């Protein structure tokens, strides 16, 4: 199984500042035949289901604010929130869909400092 | 508007069975792979099972293989999960989710149904 490890486990950032969450996979999730990274990011607010933010490691889902961006390739990925808003308080998960079983990172809890 | 609504959760004794259902609307259900993802209380997300659009290709996490069965009815836009031989560590919120069109991320999510396995 591909193990996904996020860092940090929790993060406190001031409003308007940048938040950066990292995700590392135990093996590559870059599929050589199509040159796509099979990596997604989700946001889960308290009491709600997860919400897709980013797929293909860097493609923003429709309707997601452009302050959210994803980057990285192979085994190392980053989710960046360029200017933190109060409504961004949530737990964020990375997800690899390169291989079965699909696996998630353990989650990063983002709070306001 | 896309809607996924799970039902069938509840309290069950260890060794018992439950059948979860997910009613889908607002998208072309028959064209999307569907999946169940669970979340134990206070914990992270765990993929459980996936069924491809035709219903013939199914996949299971090792932790549920042989105990859970996923199925779908494209004529009724419903997804089911039959859960047998339930254990305490199956206690979780179970979400149904629909795959993205172009790849295997999970675009559509229900609000989840809570399954509690306890004596």
PDB file of C-alpha atoms in Angstrom:
ATOM      1  CA  UNK A   1       0.000   0.000   0.000  1.00  0.00           C
ATOM      2  CA  UNK A   2       1.096   3.565  -0.670  1.00  0.00           C
ATOM      3  CA  UNK A   3       1.503   5.403   2.625  1.00  0.00           C
ATOM      4  CA  UNK A   4       0.697   9.103   2.610  1.00  0.00           C
ATOM      5  CA  UNK A   5       2.338  11.224   5.298  1.00  0.00           C
ATOM      6  CA  UNK A   6       1.290  14.817   5.881  1.00  0.00           C
ATOM      7  CA  UNK A   7       3.138  17.506   7.770  1.00  0.00           C
ATOM      8  CA  UNK A   8       2.503  19.162  10.044  1.00  0.00           C
ATOM      9  CA  UNK A   9      -0.304  17.437  11.939  1.00  0.00           C
ATOM     10  CA  UNK A  10      -1.631  20.836  12.964  1.00  0.00           C
ATOM     11  CA  UNK A  11      -0.954  24.383  11.930  1.00  0.00           C
ATOM     12  CA  UNK A  12      -1.963  27.818  13.225  1.00  0.00           C
ATOM     13  CA  UNK A  13      -1.711  30.730  10.811  1.00  0.00           C
ATOM     14  CA  UNK A  14      -2.757  34.357  11.109  1.00  0.00           C
ATOM     15  CA  UNK A  15      -5.559  35.687   8.934  1.00  0.00           C
ATOM     16  CA  UNK A  16      -4.205  36.882   5.609  1.00  0.00           C
ATOM     17  CA  UNK A  17      -1.004  34.894   5.933  1.00  0.00           C
ATOM     18  CA  UNK A  18       0.156  31.903   3.903  1.00  0.00           C
ATOM     19  CA  UNK A  19      -0.538  28.342   5.003  1.00  0.00           C
ATOM     20  CA  UNK A  20       1.486  25.446   3.626  1.00  0.00           C
ATOM     21  CA  UNK A  21       0.701  21.762   4.079  1.00  0.00           C
ATOM     22  CA  UNK A  22       2.961  19.008   2.786  1.00  0.00           C
ATOM     23  CA  UNK A  23       2.211  15.473   1.737  1.00  0.00           C
ATOM     24  CA  UNK A  24       4.741  12.768   0.983  1.00  0.00           C
ATOM     25  CA  UNK A  25       3.925   9.426  -0.598  1.00  0.00           C
ATOM     26  CA  UNK A  26       5.906   6.249   0.052  1.00  0.00           C
ATOM     27  CA  UNK A  27       6.197   5.665  -3.685  1.00  0.00           C
ATOM     28  CA  UNK A  28       5.613   7.719  -6.763  1.00  0.00           C
ATOM     29  CA  UNK A  29       2.083   8.641  -7.762  1.00  0.00           C
ATOM     30  CA  UNK A  30       3.255  10.017 -11.117  1.00  0.00           C
ATOM     31  CA  UNK A  31       1.887   7.807 -13.877  1.00  0.00           C
ATOM     32  CA  UNK A  32       4.489   7.809 -16.633  1.00  0.00           C
ATOM     33  CA  UNK A  33       2.104   6.985 -19.455  1.00  0.00           C
ATOM     34  CA  UNK A  34       0.099  10.203 -19.050  1.00  0.00           C
ATOM     35  CA  UNK A  35       2.522  12.276 -16.952  1.00  0.00           C
ATOM     36  CA  UNK A  36      -0.159  12.971 -14.356  1.00  0.00           C
ATOM     37  CA  UNK A  37       0.218  12.879 -10.594  1.00  0.00           C
ATOM     38  CA  UNK A  38      -2.666  10.889  -9.134  1.00  0.00           C
ATOM     39  CA  UNK A  39      -2.961  13.088  -6.070  1.00  0.00           C
ATOM     40  CA  UNK A  40      -5.905  15.056  -4.687  1.00  0.00           C
ATOM     41  CA  UNK A  41      -6.519  17.386  -1.757  1.00  0.00           C
ATOM     42  CA  UNK A  42      -9.709  17.632   0.282  1.00  0.00           C
ATOM     43  CA  UNK A  43     -10.989  20.054   2.880  1.00  0.00           C
ATOM     44  CA  UNK A  44     -13.185  18.809   5.716  1.00  0.00           C
ATOM     45  CA  UNK A  45     -14.892  21.312   7.976  1.00  0.00           C
ATOM     46  CA  UNK A  46     -16.283  20.241  11.320  1.00  0.00           C
ATOM     47  CA  UNK A  47     -19.409  18.102  10.981  1.00  0.00           C
ATOM     48  CA  UNK A  48     -19.259  18.091   7.184  1.00  0.00           C
ATOM     49  CA  UNK A  49     -18.138  15.622   4.534  1.00  0.00           C
ATOM     50  CA  UNK A  50     -14.856  16.189   2.726  1.00  0.00           C
ATOM     51  CA  UNK A  51     -14.812  18.581  -0.220  1.00  0.00           C
ATOM     52  CA  UNK A  52     -12.569  18.144  -3.242  1.00  0.00           C
ATOM     53  CA  UNK A  53     -10.173  21.081  -3.666  1.00  0.00           C
ATOM     54  CA  UNK A  54      -7.414  19.915  -6.023  1.00  0.00           C
ATOM     55  CA  UNK A  55      -6.860  16.934  -8.307  1.00  0.00           C
ATOM     56  CA  UNK A  56      -4.046  15.924 -10.619  1.00  0.00           C
ATOM     57  CA  UNK A  57      -1.930  17.493  -7.833  1.00  0.00           C
ATOM     58  CA  UNK A  58      -2.465  21.025  -9.153  1.00  0.00           C
ATOM     59  CA  UNK A  59      -5.841  21.310 -10.921  1.00  0.00           C
ATOM     60  CA  UNK A  60      -8.260  23.374  -8.895  1.00  0.00           C
ATOM     61  CA  UNK A  61     -11.796  22.020  -8.686  1.00  0.00           C
ATOM     62  CA  UNK A  62     -14.501  24.247 -10.143  1.00  0.00           C
ATOM     63  CA  UNK A  63     -15.664  26.850  -7.641  1.00  0.00           C
ATOM     64  CA  UNK A  64     -12.634  26.555  -5.357  1.00  0.00           C
ATOM     65  CA  UNK A  65     -11.119  29.990  -4.587  1.00  0.00           C
ATOM     66  CA  UNK A  66      -7.840  30.699  -6.331  1.00  0.00           C
ATOM     67  CA  UNK A  67      -6.077  31.247  -3.007  1.00  0.00           C
ATOM     68  CA  UNK A  68      -5.869  27.431  -2.909  1.00  0.00           C
ATOM     69  CA  UNK A  69      -3.112  25.914  -5.022  1.00  0.00           C
ATOM     70  CA  UNK A  70      -1.405  22.563  -5.289  1.00  0.00           C
ATOM     71  CA  UNK A  71       2.077  21.715  -6.447  1.00  0.00           C
ATOM     72  CA  UNK A  72       4.616  18.940  -6.502  1.00  0.00           C
ATOM     73  CA  UNK A  73       5.335  15.773  -8.421  1.00  0.00           C
ATOM     74  CA  UNK A  74       6.362  12.188  -7.854  1.00  0.00           C
ATOM     75  CA  UNK A  75       6.364  11.743  -4.099  1.00  0.00           C
ATOM     76  CA  UNK A  76       6.322  15.279  -2.663  1.00  0.00           C
ATOM     77  CA  UNK A  77       3.333  17.580  -2.782  1.00  0.00           C
ATOM     78  CA  UNK A  78       2.195  20.843  -1.260  1.00  0.00           C
ATOM     79  CA  UNK A  79      -1.145  22.521  -0.675  1.00  0.00           C
ATOM     80  CA  UNK A  80      -0.840  26.276  -0.271  1.00  0.00           C
ATOM     81  CA  UNK A  81      -3.455  28.739   0.903  1.00  0.00           C
ATOM     82  CA  UNK A  82      -2.047  32.092  -0.148  1.00  0.00           C
ATOM     83  CA  UNK A  83      -4.047  34.313   2.205  1.00  0.00           C
ATOM     84  CA  UNK A  84      -5.841  32.519   4.996  1.00  0.00           C
ATOM     85  CA  UNK A  85      -9.501  33.334   5.522  1.00  0.00           C
ATOM     86  CA  UNK A  86     -11.583  32.471   8.575  1.00  0.00           C
ATOM     87  CA  UNK A  87     -13.655  30.022   6.556  1.00  0.00           C
ATOM     88  CA  UNK A  88     -10.540  27.990   5.735  1.00  0.00           C
ATOM     89  CA  UNK A  89     -10.422  26.508   9.246  1.00  0.00           C
ATOM     90  CA  UNK A  90     -10.682  22.780   8.570  1.00  0.00           C
ATOM     91  CA  UNK A  91      -8.787  19.520   8.359  1.00  0.00           C
ATOM     92  CA  UNK A  92      -7.026  18.969   5.047  1.00  0.00           C
ATOM     93  CA  UNK A  93      -6.289  15.548   3.557  1.00  0.00           C
ATOM     94  CA  UNK A  94      -4.146  14.434   0.657  1.00  0.00           C
ATOM     95  CA  UNK A  95      -5.304  11.360  -1.269  1.00  0.00           C
ATOM     96  CA  UNK A  96      -3.503   9.149  -3.742  1.00  0.00           C
ATOM     97  CA  UNK A  97      -5.574   7.409  -6.388  1.00  0.00           C
ATOM     98  CA  UNK A  98      -2.605   5.964  -8.265  1.00  0.00           C
ATOM     99  CA  UNK A  99      -2.969   2.496  -6.826  1.00  0.00           C
ATOM    100  CA  UNK A 100      -5.466   0.301  -5.032  1.00  0.00           C
ATOM    101  CA  UNK A 101      -6.089   0.637  -2.181  1.00  0.00           C
ATOM    102  CA  UNK A 102      -6.569   4.388  -2.441  1.00  0.00           C
ATOM    103  CA  UNK A 103      -5.024   5.934   0.646  1.00  0.00           C
ATOM    104  CA  UNK A 104      -5.248   9.227   2.491  1.00  0.00           C
ATOM    105  CA  UNK A 105      -2.851  11.209   4.591  1.00  0.00           C
ATOM    106  CA  UNK A 106      -3.607  11.417   8.289  1.00  0.00           C
ATOM    107  CA  UNK A 107      -4.906  14.964   7.971  1.00  0.00           C
ATOM    108  CA  UNK A 108      -3.625  18.421   8.908  1.00  0.00           C
ATOM    109  CA  UNK A 109      -5.730  20.552  11.207  1.00  0.00           C
ATOM    110  CA  UNK A 110      -5.577  24.222  10.222  1.00  0.00           C
ATOM    111  CA  UNK A 111      -6.521  26.870  12.752  1.00  0.00           C
ATOM    112  CA  UNK A 112      -6.365  30.632  13.073  1.00  0.00           C
ATOM    113  CA  UNK A 113      -3.517  32.047  15.158  1.00  0.00           C
TER     114      UNK A 113
ATOM    115  CA  UNK B   1     -27.685  20.113  -7.882  1.00  0.00           C
ATOM    116  CA  UNK B   2     -25.782  16.940  -7.051  1.00  0.00           C
ATOM    117  CA  UNK B   3     -27.141  15.061  -4.062  1.00  0.00           C
ATOM    118  CA  UNK B   4     -25.959  11.886  -2.389  1.00  0.00           C
ATOM    119  CA  UNK B   5     -27.990  10.727   0.579  1.00  0.00           C
ATOM    120  CA  UNK B   6     -26.890   7.795   2.699  1.00  0.00           C
ATOM    121  CA  UNK B   7     -29.217   5.748   4.882  1.00  0.00           C
ATOM    122  CA  UNK B   8     -29.214   2.533   6.849  1.00  0.00           C
ATOM    123  CA  UNK B   9     -26.757   3.318   9.601  1.00  0.00           C
ATOM    124  CA  UNK B  10     -27.402   2.550  13.243  1.00  0.00           C
ATOM    125  CA  UNK B  11     -26.377   0.527  16.256  1.00  0.00           C
ATOM    126  CA  UNK B  12     -25.589  -3.139  15.690  1.00  0.00           C
ATOM    127  CA  UNK B  13     -24.041  -5.836  17.857  1.00  0.00           C
ATOM    128  CA  UNK B  14     -20.691  -7.368  16.978  1.00  0.00           C
ATOM    129  CA  UNK B  15     -21.189 -10.102  14.418  1.00  0.00           C
ATOM    130  CA  UNK B  16     -24.337  -8.474  13.099  1.00  0.00           C
ATOM    131  CA  UNK B  17     -25.219  -7.079   9.685  1.00  0.00           C
ATOM    132  CA  UNK B  18     -26.327  -3.776   8.204  1.00  0.00           C
ATOM    133  CA  UNK B  19     -27.121  -2.631   4.701  1.00  0.00           C
ATOM    134  CA  UNK B  20     -26.254   0.943   3.771  1.00  0.00           C
ATOM    135  CA  UNK B  21     -27.813   2.679   0.813  1.00  0.00           C
ATOM    136  CA  UNK B  22     -26.959   5.838  -1.060  1.00  0.00           C
ATOM    137  CA  UNK B  23     -29.478   7.620  -3.280  1.00  0.00           C
ATOM    138  CA  UNK B  24     -27.931   9.761  -6.006  1.00  0.00           C
ATOM    139  CA  UNK B  25     -29.354  12.592  -8.068  1.00  0.00           C
ATOM    140  CA  UNK B  26     -28.205  15.573 -10.100  1.00  0.00           C
ATOM    141  CA  UNK B  27     -25.530  13.795 -12.143  1.00  0.00           C
ATOM    142  CA  UNK B  28     -25.259  10.887 -14.564  1.00  0.00           C
ATOM    143  CA  UNK B  29     -24.940   8.167 -11.939  1.00  0.00           C
ATOM    144  CA  UNK B  30     -24.458   5.356 -14.440  1.00  0.00           C
ATOM    145  CA  UNK B  31     -21.314   7.026 -15.834  1.00  0.00           C
ATOM    146  CA  UNK B  32     -19.457   7.377 -12.544  1.00  0.00           C
ATOM    147  CA  UNK B  33     -17.564   4.930 -10.417  1.00  0.00           C
ATOM    148  CA  UNK B  34     -18.863   5.083  -6.848  1.00  0.00           C
ATOM    149  CA  UNK B  35     -17.098   4.456  -3.605  1.00  0.00           C
ATOM    150  CA  UNK B  36     -17.611   4.129   0.141  1.00  0.00           C
ATOM    151  CA  UNK B  37     -15.212   5.936   2.450  1.00  0.00           C
ATOM    152  CA  UNK B  38     -15.421   5.705   6.221  1.00  0.00           C
ATOM    153  CA  UNK B  39     -14.209   7.827   9.092  1.00  0.00           C
ATOM    154  CA  UNK B  40     -13.911   6.451  12.595  1.00  0.00           C
ATOM    155  CA  UNK B  41     -14.784   8.915  15.370  1.00  0.00           C
ATOM    156  CA  UNK B  42     -12.126  11.616  15.535  1.00  0.00           C
ATOM    157  CA  UNK B  43     -10.005   9.848  12.938  1.00  0.00           C
ATOM    158  CA  UNK B  44      -9.017  10.240   9.299  1.00  0.00           C
ATOM    159  CA  UNK B  45     -10.487   8.945   6.070  1.00  0.00           C
ATOM    160  CA  UNK B  46     -10.321   5.313   4.995  1.00  0.00           C
ATOM    161  CA  UNK B  47     -11.300   3.976   1.588  1.00  0.00           C
ATOM    162  CA  UNK B  48     -13.633   0.976   1.929  1.00  0.00           C
ATOM    163  CA  UNK B  49     -14.880  -0.147  -1.474  1.00  0.00           C
ATOM    164  CA  UNK B  50     -15.405   0.946  -5.083  1.00  0.00           C
ATOM    165  CA  UNK B  51     -17.694  -0.192  -7.860  1.00  0.00           C
ATOM    166  CA  UNK B  52     -17.184   0.838 -11.473  1.00  0.00           C
ATOM    167  CA  UNK B  53     -20.045   2.187 -13.595  1.00  0.00           C
ATOM    168  CA  UNK B  54     -21.205  -1.161 -14.984  1.00  0.00           C
ATOM    169  CA  UNK B  55     -21.310  -2.771 -11.569  1.00  0.00           C
ATOM    170  CA  UNK B  56     -19.146  -5.716 -12.515  1.00  0.00           C
ATOM    171  CA  UNK B  57     -15.788  -4.426 -11.280  1.00  0.00           C
ATOM    172  CA  UNK B  58     -15.600  -4.113  -7.523  1.00  0.00           C
ATOM    173  CA  UNK B  59     -12.719  -3.484  -5.131  1.00  0.00           C
ATOM    174  CA  UNK B  60     -12.406  -3.777  -1.370  1.00  0.00           C
ATOM    175  CA  UNK B  61     -10.035  -2.751   1.364  1.00  0.00           C
ATOM    176  CA  UNK B  62      -8.350  -5.741   2.978  1.00  0.00           C
ATOM    177  CA  UNK B  63     -10.032  -4.829   6.277  1.00  0.00           C
ATOM    178  CA  UNK B  64     -13.519  -5.505   4.837  1.00  0.00           C
ATOM    179  CA  UNK B  65     -12.844  -8.066   2.119  1.00  0.00           C
ATOM    180  CA  UNK B  66     -15.073 -11.108   2.496  1.00  0.00           C
ATOM    181  CA  UNK B  67     -17.416  -9.290   4.883  1.00  0.00           C
ATOM    182  CA  UNK B  68     -18.706  -6.317   2.850  1.00  0.00           C
ATOM    183  CA  UNK B  69     -20.338  -6.332  -0.589  1.00  0.00           C
ATOM    184  CA  UNK B  70     -20.778  -3.238  -2.739  1.00  0.00           C
ATOM    185  CA  UNK B  71     -23.449  -3.073  -5.426  1.00  0.00           C
ATOM    186  CA  UNK B  72     -25.290  -0.533  -7.517  1.00  0.00           C
ATOM    187  CA  UNK B  73     -28.553  -0.215  -9.403  1.00  0.00           C
ATOM    188  CA  UNK B  74     -28.135   2.193 -12.278  1.00  0.00           C
ATOM    189  CA  UNK B  75     -31.862   2.071 -13.046  1.00  0.00           C
ATOM    190  CA  UNK B  76     -32.611   3.462  -9.580  1.00  0.00           C
ATOM    191  CA  UNK B  77     -29.449   5.562  -9.107  1.00  0.00           C
ATOM    192  CA  UNK B  78     -28.620   3.761  -5.896  1.00  0.00           C
ATOM    193  CA  UNK B  79     -25.448   2.425  -4.310  1.00  0.00           C
ATOM    194  CA  UNK B  80     -25.486  -0.181  -1.557  1.00  0.00           C
ATOM    195  CA  UNK B  81     -23.041  -1.636   0.929  1.00  0.00           C
ATOM    196  CA  UNK B  82     -23.961  -4.912   2.593  1.00  0.00           C
ATOM    197  CA  UNK B  83     -21.948  -5.252   5.775  1.00  0.00           C
ATOM    198  CA  UNK B  84     -21.755  -8.630   7.521  1.00  0.00           C
ATOM    199  CA  UNK B  85     -19.771  -9.942  10.496  1.00  0.00           C
ATOM    200  CA  UNK B  86     -19.437  -6.428  11.831  1.00  0.00           C
ATOM    201  CA  UNK B  87     -16.703  -5.649  14.350  1.00  0.00           C
ATOM    202  CA  UNK B  88     -16.154  -2.825  16.782  1.00  0.00           C
ATOM    203  CA  UNK B  89     -13.481  -1.340  14.513  1.00  0.00           C
ATOM    204  CA  UNK B  90     -16.076  -0.941  11.752  1.00  0.00           C
ATOM    205  CA  UNK B  91     -17.636   1.842  13.833  1.00  0.00           C
ATOM    206  CA  UNK B  92     -17.496   4.961  11.680  1.00  0.00           C
ATOM    207  CA  UNK B  93     -19.348   7.468   9.586  1.00  0.00           C
ATOM    208  CA  UNK B  94     -19.763   5.915   6.148  1.00  0.00           C
ATOM    209  CA  UNK B  95     -19.746   8.302   3.211  1.00  0.00           C
ATOM    210  CA  UNK B  96     -20.728   7.451  -0.319  1.00  0.00           C
ATOM    211  CA  UNK B  97     -18.796   9.379  -2.930  1.00  0.00           C
ATOM    212  CA  UNK B  98     -18.826   9.687  -6.697  1.00  0.00           C
ATOM    213  CA  UNK B  99     -15.685   9.702  -8.767  1.00  0.00           C
ATOM    214  CA  UNK B 100     -14.518  12.589 -10.876  1.00  0.00           C
ATOM    215  CA  UNK B 101     -15.322  12.154 -14.548  1.00  0.00           C
ATOM    216  CA  UNK B 102     -11.783  12.211 -15.875  1.00  0.00           C
ATOM    217  CA  UNK B 103      -9.943  10.556 -13.028  1.00  0.00           C
ATOM    218  CA  UNK B 104     -10.336   8.660  -9.786  1.00  0.00           C
ATOM    219  CA  UNK B 105     -10.614  11.477  -7.313  1.00  0.00           C
ATOM    220  CA  UNK B 106     -13.852  11.772  -5.344  1.00  0.00           C
ATOM    221  CA  UNK B 107     -15.915  14.721  -6.510  1.00  0.00           C
ATOM    222  CA  UNK B 108     -19.354  14.144  -4.986  1.00  0.00           C
ATOM    223  CA  UNK B 109     -19.915  13.327  -1.317  1.00  0.00           C
ATOM    224  CA  UNK B 110     -22.914  12.499   0.813  1.00  0.00           C
ATOM    225  CA  UNK B 111     -23.266  13.689   4.394  1.00  0.00           C
ATOM    226  CA  UNK B 112     -22.617  10.223   5.735  1.00  0.00           C
ATOM    227  CA  UNK B 113     -24.401   7.712   7.932  1.00  0.00           C
ATOM    228  CA  UNK B 114     -23.114   6.575  11.316  1.00  0.00           C
ATOM    229  CA  UNK B 115     -22.571   2.896  11.984  1.00  0.00           C
ATOM    230  CA  UNK B 116     -21.918   1.909  15.595  1.00  0.00           C
ATOM    231  CA  UNK B 117     -20.902  -1.649  16.393  1.00  0.00           C
ATOM    232  CA  UNK B 118     -21.271  -2.295  20.094  1.00  0.00           C
ATOM    233  CA  UNK B 119     -22.823  -4.729  22.526  1.00  0.00           C
TER     234      UNK B 119
END
